[in-house]
mmCIF file of C-alpha atoms in Angstrom:
data_model
loop_
_atom_site.group_PDB
_atom_site.id
_atom_site.type_symbol
_atom_site.label_atom_id
_atom_site.label_comp_id
_atom_site.label_asym_id
_atom_site.label_seq_id
_atom_site.Cartn_x
_atom_site.Cartn_y
_atom_site.Cartn_z
ATOM 1 C CA MET A 1 -0.066 0.025 0.063
ATOM 2 C CA GLU A 2 1.459 3.319 -1.026
ATOM 3 C CA ALA A 3 1.433 6.168 1.499
ATOM 4 C CA LYS A 4 -0.993 8.972 0.824
ATOM 5 C CA PRO A 5 0.467 12.540 0.796
ATOM 6 C CA ILE A 6 -0.277 14.767 3.566
ATOM 7 C CA ILE A 7 0.604 18.503 3.734
ATOM 8 C CA LYS A 8 2.522 18.942 6.921
ATOM 9 C CA SER A 9 3.308 22.664 6.726
ATOM 10 C CA ASP A 10 1.078 25.802 6.847
ATOM 11 C CA GLN A 11 3.696 27.367 4.504
ATOM 12 C CA ARG A 12 3.380 24.418 2.065
ATOM 13 C CA ASP A 13 7.231 24.155 1.982
ATOM 14 C CA TYR A 14 7.283 20.368 2.173
ATOM 15 C CA LEU A 15 5.149 17.241 1.798
ATOM 16 C CA GLY A 16 4.617 14.705 4.415
ATOM 17 C CA PHE A 17 3.731 11.006 3.821
ATOM 18 C CA GLY A 18 2.856 8.184 6.184
ATOM 19 C CA ASP A 19 1.435 7.692 9.659
ATOM 20 C CA TRP A 20 1.774 10.794 11.759
ATOM 21 C CA GLU A 21 -0.328 9.250 14.556
ATOM 22 C CA THR A 22 2.445 7.045 15.935
ATOM 23 C CA ASP A 23 2.271 9.000 19.146
ATOM 24 C CA LEU A 24 3.344 6.327 21.612
ATOM 25 C CA ALA A 25 6.554 5.118 20.102
ATOM 26 C CA GLU A 26 9.363 5.060 22.687
ATOM 27 C CA LEU A 27 12.026 6.129 20.219
ATOM 28 C CA THR A 28 11.768 8.229 17.059
ATOM 29 C CA ILE A 29 14.643 8.042 14.643
ATOM 30 C CA VAL A 30 15.280 10.975 12.257
ATOM 31 C CA LEU A 31 16.980 9.817 8.965
ATOM 32 C CA PRO A 32 18.040 12.709 6.724
ATOM 33 C CA THR A 33 18.439 11.681 3.066
ATOM 34 C CA TYR A 34 19.787 13.084 -0.176
ATOM 35 C CA ASN A 35 20.442 10.520 -2.940
ATOM 36 C CA GLU A 36 20.482 7.464 -0.649
ATOM 37 C CA ALA A 37 18.204 5.174 -2.800
ATOM 38 C CA ASP A 38 20.539 2.136 -2.471
ATOM 39 C CA ASN A 39 21.139 2.560 1.257
ATOM 40 C CA LEU A 40 17.816 3.563 2.681
ATOM 41 C CA GLY A 41 15.792 0.336 2.116
ATOM 42 C CA PRO A 42 18.248 -2.025 3.736
ATOM 43 C CA LEU A 43 18.742 0.324 6.683
ATOM 44 C CA VAL A 44 15.047 0.696 7.395
ATOM 45 C CA HIS A 45 14.371 -3.118 7.099
ATOM 46 C CA THR A 46 17.189 -3.726 9.459
ATOM 47 C CA LEU A 47 15.820 -1.175 11.939
ATOM 48 C CA GLU A 48 12.403 -2.727 11.780
ATOM 49 C CA GLN A 49 13.882 -6.113 12.799
ATOM 50 C CA LEU A 50 15.499 -4.782 16.019
ATOM 51 C CA GLY A 51 12.299 -5.379 18.042
ATOM 52 C CA GLU A 52 12.240 -1.979 19.506
ATOM 53 C CA ASP A 53 9.323 0.383 19.746
ATOM 54 C CA LEU A 54 10.176 2.812 16.811
ATOM 55 C CA HIS A 55 8.892 5.650 14.746
ATOM 56 C CA LEU A 56 11.032 6.606 11.789
ATOM 57 C CA VAL A 57 11.097 10.067 10.189
ATOM 58 C CA ILE A 58 12.768 10.353 6.858
ATOM 59 C CA VAL A 59 13.596 13.830 5.815
ATOM 60 C CA ASP A 60 14.540 13.930 2.086
ATOM 61 C CA ASP A 61 16.039 16.978 0.317
ATOM 62 C CA ASN A 62 14.447 16.428 -3.074
ATOM 63 C CA SER A 63 16.709 13.560 -4.093
ATOM 64 C CA THR A 64 17.118 12.899 -7.879
ATOM 65 C CA ASP A 65 18.032 9.116 -7.639
ATOM 66 C CA GLY A 66 14.704 7.688 -6.519
ATOM 67 C CA THR A 67 15.213 8.024 -2.781
ATOM 68 C CA GLN A 68 11.762 9.720 -2.462
ATOM 69 C CA GLN A 69 10.087 6.669 -4.142
ATOM 70 C CA VAL A 70 11.946 4.305 -1.900
ATOM 71 C CA ALA A 71 10.948 6.334 1.194
ATOM 72 C CA GLN A 72 7.277 6.422 0.150
ATOM 73 C CA HIS A 73 7.256 2.721 -0.523
ATOM 74 C CA LEU A 74 8.755 2.063 2.945
ATOM 75 C CA SER A 75 6.083 4.339 4.436
ATOM 76 C CA GLY A 76 3.370 2.380 2.816
ATOM 77 C CA HIS A 77 4.923 -0.966 3.711
ATOM 78 C CA PHE A 78 5.565 -0.287 7.407
ATOM 79 C CA GLY A 79 3.098 1.353 9.658
ATOM 80 C CA ASN A 80 5.636 3.486 11.592
ATOM 81 C CA VAL A 81 7.525 5.365 8.812
ATOM 82 C CA SER A 82 6.794 9.041 8.120
ATOM 83 C CA VAL A 83 8.320 10.856 5.182
ATOM 84 C CA ILE A 84 9.057 14.574 4.732
ATOM 85 C CA ILE A 85 10.004 15.782 1.156
ATOM 86 C CA ARG A 86 11.510 19.240 0.951
ATOM 87 C CA GLN A 87 11.735 21.396 -2.030
ATOM 88 C CA GLY A 88 15.468 21.299 -2.414
ATOM 89 C CA LYS A 89 18.863 20.461 -0.853
ATOM 90 C CA LEU A 90 18.668 22.643 2.244
ATOM 91 C CA GLY A 91 21.369 21.100 4.380
ATOM 92 C CA LEU A 92 21.868 18.303 6.935
ATOM 93 C CA GLY A 93 21.367 20.563 9.979
ATOM 94 C CA SER A 94 18.048 21.990 8.790
ATOM 95 C CA ALA A 95 16.825 18.414 7.977
ATOM 96 C CA LEU A 96 17.764 17.222 11.392
ATOM 97 C CA ARG A 97 16.201 20.167 13.090
ATOM 98 C CA LEU A 98 12.984 19.701 11.132
ATOM 99 C CA GLY A 99 12.887 15.962 11.779
ATOM 100 C CA MET A 100 13.483 16.504 15.512
ATOM 101 C CA ARG A 101 10.722 19.121 15.697
ATOM 102 C CA GLU A 102 8.232 16.663 14.070
ATOM 103 C CA ALA A 103 9.287 13.961 16.389
ATOM 104 C CA LEU A 104 8.644 16.194 19.470
ATOM 105 C CA ALA A 105 5.236 16.843 18.139
ATOM 106 C CA THR A 106 4.433 13.327 19.055
ATOM 107 C CA ASP A 107 4.545 11.657 22.501
ATOM 108 C CA THR A 108 7.837 9.900 21.788
ATOM 109 C CA SER A 109 10.096 9.420 24.741
ATOM 110 C CA PHE A 110 13.477 9.817 22.930
ATOM 111 C CA VAL A 111 14.617 11.350 19.664
ATOM 112 C CA MET A 112 17.442 9.847 17.757
ATOM 113 C CA THR A 113 19.464 11.033 14.705
ATOM 114 C CA MET A 114 21.275 8.640 12.457
ATOM 115 C CA ASP A 115 23.022 8.618 9.058
ATOM 116 C CA ALA A 116 21.140 6.847 6.334
ATOM 117 C CA ASP A 117 24.218 5.812 4.312
ATOM 118 C CA GLY A 118 25.016 2.653 6.392
ATOM 119 C CA SER A 119 27.924 4.193 8.329
ATOM 120 C CA HIS A 120 25.947 3.640 11.617
ATOM 121 C CA ALA A 121 25.290 0.037 12.532
ATOM 122 C CA PRO A 122 21.563 -0.416 13.312
ATOM 123 C CA LYS A 123 22.466 -3.019 16.065
ATOM 124 C CA ASP A 124 24.097 -0.168 17.981
ATOM 125 C CA VAL A 125 20.683 1.581 18.234
ATOM 126 C CA VAL A 126 19.795 -1.095 20.922
ATOM 127 C CA ARG A 127 23.022 -0.424 22.821
ATOM 128 C CA LEU A 128 22.572 3.444 22.866
ATOM 129 C CA LEU A 129 18.978 3.051 23.819
ATOM 130 C CA ALA A 130 19.803 0.839 26.758
ATOM 131 C CA VAL A 131 22.136 3.459 28.130
ATOM 132 C CA MET A 132 19.521 6.167 27.579
ATOM 133 C CA ARG A 133 16.951 4.151 29.542
ATOM 134 C CA ARG A 134 19.192 4.219 32.612
ATOM 135 C CA GLY A 135 18.577 7.909 32.873
ATOM 136 C CA ASP A 136 22.120 8.905 33.651
ATOM 137 C CA ALA A 137 22.425 11.169 30.559
ATOM 138 C CA GLU A 138 20.147 13.350 28.361
ATOM 139 C CA MET A 139 22.211 12.803 25.274
ATOM 140 C CA VAL A 140 23.794 9.389 24.506
ATOM 141 C CA GLN A 141 26.076 9.284 21.455
ATOM 142 C CA GLY A 142 27.984 6.723 19.549
ATOM 143 C CA SER A 143 31.651 7.566 19.391
ATOM 144 C CA ARG A 144 34.589 6.192 17.406
ATOM 145 C CA TYR A 145 37.064 8.134 19.545
ATOM 146 C CA VAL A 146 36.475 6.634 22.995
ATOM 147 C CA ALA A 147 38.100 3.340 24.246
ATOM 148 C CA GLY A 148 36.591 0.517 22.189
ATOM 149 C CA GLY A 149 35.557 2.728 19.215
ATOM 150 C CA SER A 150 36.977 2.391 15.755
ATOM 151 C CA VAL A 151 36.790 3.440 12.102
ATOM 152 C CA LEU A 152 36.606 1.199 9.048
ATOM 153 C CA GLY A 153 37.222 1.951 5.374
ATOM 154 C CA LEU A 154 37.853 5.671 5.510
ATOM 155 C CA SER A 155 40.924 7.223 3.855
ATOM 156 C CA LEU A 156 43.827 8.342 5.966
ATOM 157 C CA ALA A 157 43.167 11.975 5.055
ATOM 158 C CA ARG A 158 39.483 11.741 6.080
ATOM 159 C CA ARG A 159 40.382 9.929 9.367
ATOM 160 C CA SER A 160 43.032 12.505 10.205
ATOM 161 C CA ALA A 161 40.887 15.487 9.493
ATOM 162 C CA SER A 162 38.013 14.142 11.606
ATOM 163 C CA ARG A 163 40.337 13.230 14.482
ATOM 164 C CA ALA A 164 41.950 16.703 14.498
ATOM 165 C CA VAL A 165 38.566 18.572 14.480
ATOM 166 C CA ASN A 166 37.264 16.458 17.352
ATOM 167 C CA LEU A 167 40.468 16.864 19.329
ATOM 168 C CA LEU A 168 40.249 20.625 18.910
ATOM 169 C CA TYR A 169 36.602 20.653 20.151
ATOM 170 C CA HIS A 170 37.743 18.480 23.111
ATOM 171 C CA TRP A 171 40.715 20.653 24.020
ATOM 172 C CA TRP A 172 39.202 24.101 23.369
ATOM 173 C CA ALA A 173 35.574 23.642 24.562
ATOM 174 C CA GLY A 174 35.871 20.665 26.839
ATOM 175 C CA ALA A 175 33.491 18.745 24.548
ATOM 176 C CA PRO A 176 33.238 14.955 24.588
ATOM 177 C CA ARG A 177 35.847 12.838 22.658
ATOM 178 C CA GLU A 178 33.614 13.220 19.542
ATOM 179 C CA SER A 179 31.512 16.128 18.665
ATOM 180 C CA THR A 180 30.860 15.382 15.014
ATOM 181 C CA THR A 181 28.863 12.179 15.279
ATOM 182 C CA ASN A 182 25.248 12.247 14.145
ATOM 183 C CA PHE A 183 24.502 8.915 15.898
ATOM 184 C CA ARG A 184 22.778 10.270 19.009
ATOM 185 C CA ILE A 185 19.755 9.747 21.237
ATOM 186 C CA PHE A 186 18.365 12.846 22.943
ATOM 187 C CA SER A 187 15.913 13.149 25.798
ATOM 188 C CA ARG A 188 12.911 15.298 25.039
ATOM 189 C CA ARG A 189 14.422 18.155 27.045
ATOM 190 C CA ALA A 190 17.682 17.935 25.140
ATOM 191 C CA ALA A 191 16.036 17.659 21.760
ATOM 192 C CA SER A 192 13.810 20.619 22.505
ATOM 193 C CA LEU A 193 16.641 22.918 23.422
ATOM 194 C CA VAL A 194 18.574 21.894 20.297
ATOM 195 C CA VAL A 195 15.557 22.524 18.086
ATOM 196 C CA GLU A 196 14.966 25.913 19.736
ATOM 197 C CA ARG A 197 18.604 27.231 19.932
ATOM 198 C CA ALA A 198 20.563 25.728 17.080
ATOM 199 C CA LYS A 199 21.184 27.816 13.931
ATOM 200 C CA GLY A 200 23.492 25.542 11.910
ATOM 201 C CA LYS A 201 22.006 24.481 8.514
ATOM 202 C CA ASP A 202 24.523 21.909 7.439
ATOM 203 C CA PHE A 203 27.163 19.639 9.012
ATOM 204 C CA GLU A 204 28.083 22.378 11.556
ATOM 205 C CA PHE A 205 24.639 21.683 13.244
ATOM 206 C CA VAL A 206 26.105 18.535 14.798
ATOM 207 C CA PRO A 207 28.885 19.937 16.988
ATOM 208 C CA GLU A 208 26.665 22.937 17.680
ATOM 209 C CA ALA A 209 24.189 20.549 19.207
ATOM 210 C CA THR A 210 26.835 19.145 21.371
ATOM 211 C CA LEU A 211 27.872 22.443 22.864
ATOM 212 C CA LEU A 212 24.198 23.516 23.331
ATOM 213 C CA VAL A 213 23.482 20.458 25.313
ATOM 214 C CA LEU A 214 26.620 20.930 27.469
ATOM 215 C CA ALA A 215 25.833 24.689 27.884
ATOM 216 C CA ALA A 216 22.443 23.758 29.319
ATOM 217 C CA GLY A 217 24.162 21.692 31.946
ATOM 218 C CA LEU A 218 22.867 18.364 30.613
ATOM 219 C CA ASN A 219 24.890 15.176 30.881
ATOM 220 C CA VAL A 220 26.300 13.482 27.843
ATOM 221 C CA CYS A 221 27.336 9.826 27.629
ATOM 222 C CA GLU A 222 29.585 8.343 24.879
ATOM 223 C CA VAL A 223 29.239 4.704 23.773
ATOM 224 C CA PRO A 224 32.020 3.140 21.655
ATOM 225 C CA ILE A 225 30.896 2.238 18.110
ATOM 226 C CA THR A 226 32.510 1.298 14.919
ATOM 227 C CA PHE A 227 31.997 3.933 12.175
ATOM 228 C CA ALA A 228 32.168 2.471 8.698
ATOM 229 C CA ARG A 229 32.546 3.808 5.248
ATOM 230 C CA ARG A 230 29.141 4.532 3.633
ATOM 231 C CA ALA A 231 27.604 1.320 2.076
ATOM 232 C CA SER A 232 27.032 2.968 -1.348
ATOM 233 C CA GLY A 233 27.175 6.279 -3.047
ATOM 234 C CA ARG A 234 29.358 9.381 -2.591
ATOM 235 C CA SER A 235 29.989 11.338 0.593
ATOM 236 C CA LYS A 236 28.043 14.617 0.854
ATOM 237 C CA LEU A 237 30.952 16.179 2.812
ATOM 238 C CA GLY A 238 32.734 18.355 0.249
ATOM 239 C CA PRO A 239 35.288 21.284 0.436
ATOM 240 C CA LYS A 240 32.501 23.768 1.074
ATOM 241 C CA GLN A 241 31.227 21.839 4.070
ATOM 242 C CA PHE A 242 34.766 21.268 5.309
ATOM 243 C CA ILE A 243 35.535 24.974 5.291
ATOM 244 C CA MET A 244 32.228 25.798 6.955
ATOM 245 C CA GLY A 245 33.020 23.227 9.608
ATOM 246 C CA LEU A 246 36.348 24.771 10.340
ATOM 247 C CA ALA A 247 34.792 28.174 10.695
ATOM 248 C CA ALA A 248 32.158 26.749 13.012
ATOM 249 C CA LEU A 249 34.895 25.061 15.072
ATOM 250 C CA PHE A 250 36.601 28.384 15.915
ATOM 251 C CA SER A 251 33.351 30.357 16.210
ATOM 252 C CA TYR A 252 31.410 27.897 18.373
ATOM 253 C CA SER A 253 34.422 27.086 20.483
ATOM 254 C CA MET A 254 35.012 30.717 21.282
ATOM 255 C CA GLN A 255 31.325 31.536 21.918
ATOM 256 C CA TYR A 256 31.079 28.479 24.215
ATOM 257 C CA ARG A 257 34.164 29.380 26.180
ATOM 258 C CA LEU A 258 32.961 32.975 26.613
ATOM 259 C CA ARG A 259 29.349 31.903 27.405
ATOM 260 C CA LEU A 260 28.025 34.126 24.681
ATOM 261 C CA GLY A 261 24.542 34.160 23.131
ATOM 262 C CA ARG A 262 22.857 30.687 22.771
ATOM 263 C CA PHE A 263 25.946 29.187 24.539
ATOM 264 C CA ALA A 264 25.293 31.031 27.736
ATOM 265 C CA ARG A 265 24.924 28.678 30.667
ATOM 266 C CA SER A 266 21.115 28.684 30.629
ATOM 267 C CA PRO A 267 19.393 25.497 32.000
ATOM 268 C CA ALA A 268 17.062 23.721 29.607
ATOM 269 C CA GLU A 269 13.371 23.663 30.618
ATOM 270 C CA GLU A 270 11.640 20.474 31.633
ATOM 271 C CA GLU A 271 9.519 18.871 28.859
#
């Protein structure tokens, strides 16, 4: 059964497909996509086999390779998959923020963000969720840079650049061992403050979210994972995103250290 389209915005700036009444799912997973037709189906099918209480929100940036059709088919096949189709390639950060906002509009207990390219192992969702359920932290993230974490298949240049950026965030801002991971589970309180305060529209959104959670005085827990090279397709991280990421590194770290603006030490409100 194919999903029927539903307009999910008063401004008519994107289309929503699927069941938006999945209000009681414990965990909502936000999956941003752009040209992930080969990766999305296997990922969703594996997530559905975990045996967890899930609601999946796919946010697609007007893919040109058939990802939209794959997403809509998955929405029709499974009863817990919602799809947002946007008008253009608007950036990873804005996709995550939109998906998190839609997740918070339900009664979900936790909100997760995850790459749709196969670099994050679905089996690790269970491990992160188990830590989140303990209630010791309000953001639990998979990290390749804590003891037991690892990286598979990435070039030396890519590994070195990622390691350097994360070390600088750790040294300059006192951030966790990894600030650039998109494999995270947020409490409702942590997700709400990120949606409200974050401004990054692309990859810089991810470390920004880390510092916003820390600035609000919320605990962060890191779980070791293996980060693998994408299953298929080309990376979306190009020279433009890398330069923007470096600019964000210096800007965010300075603002966080000086407690300026949205990085002021202001406690998050209870959800």
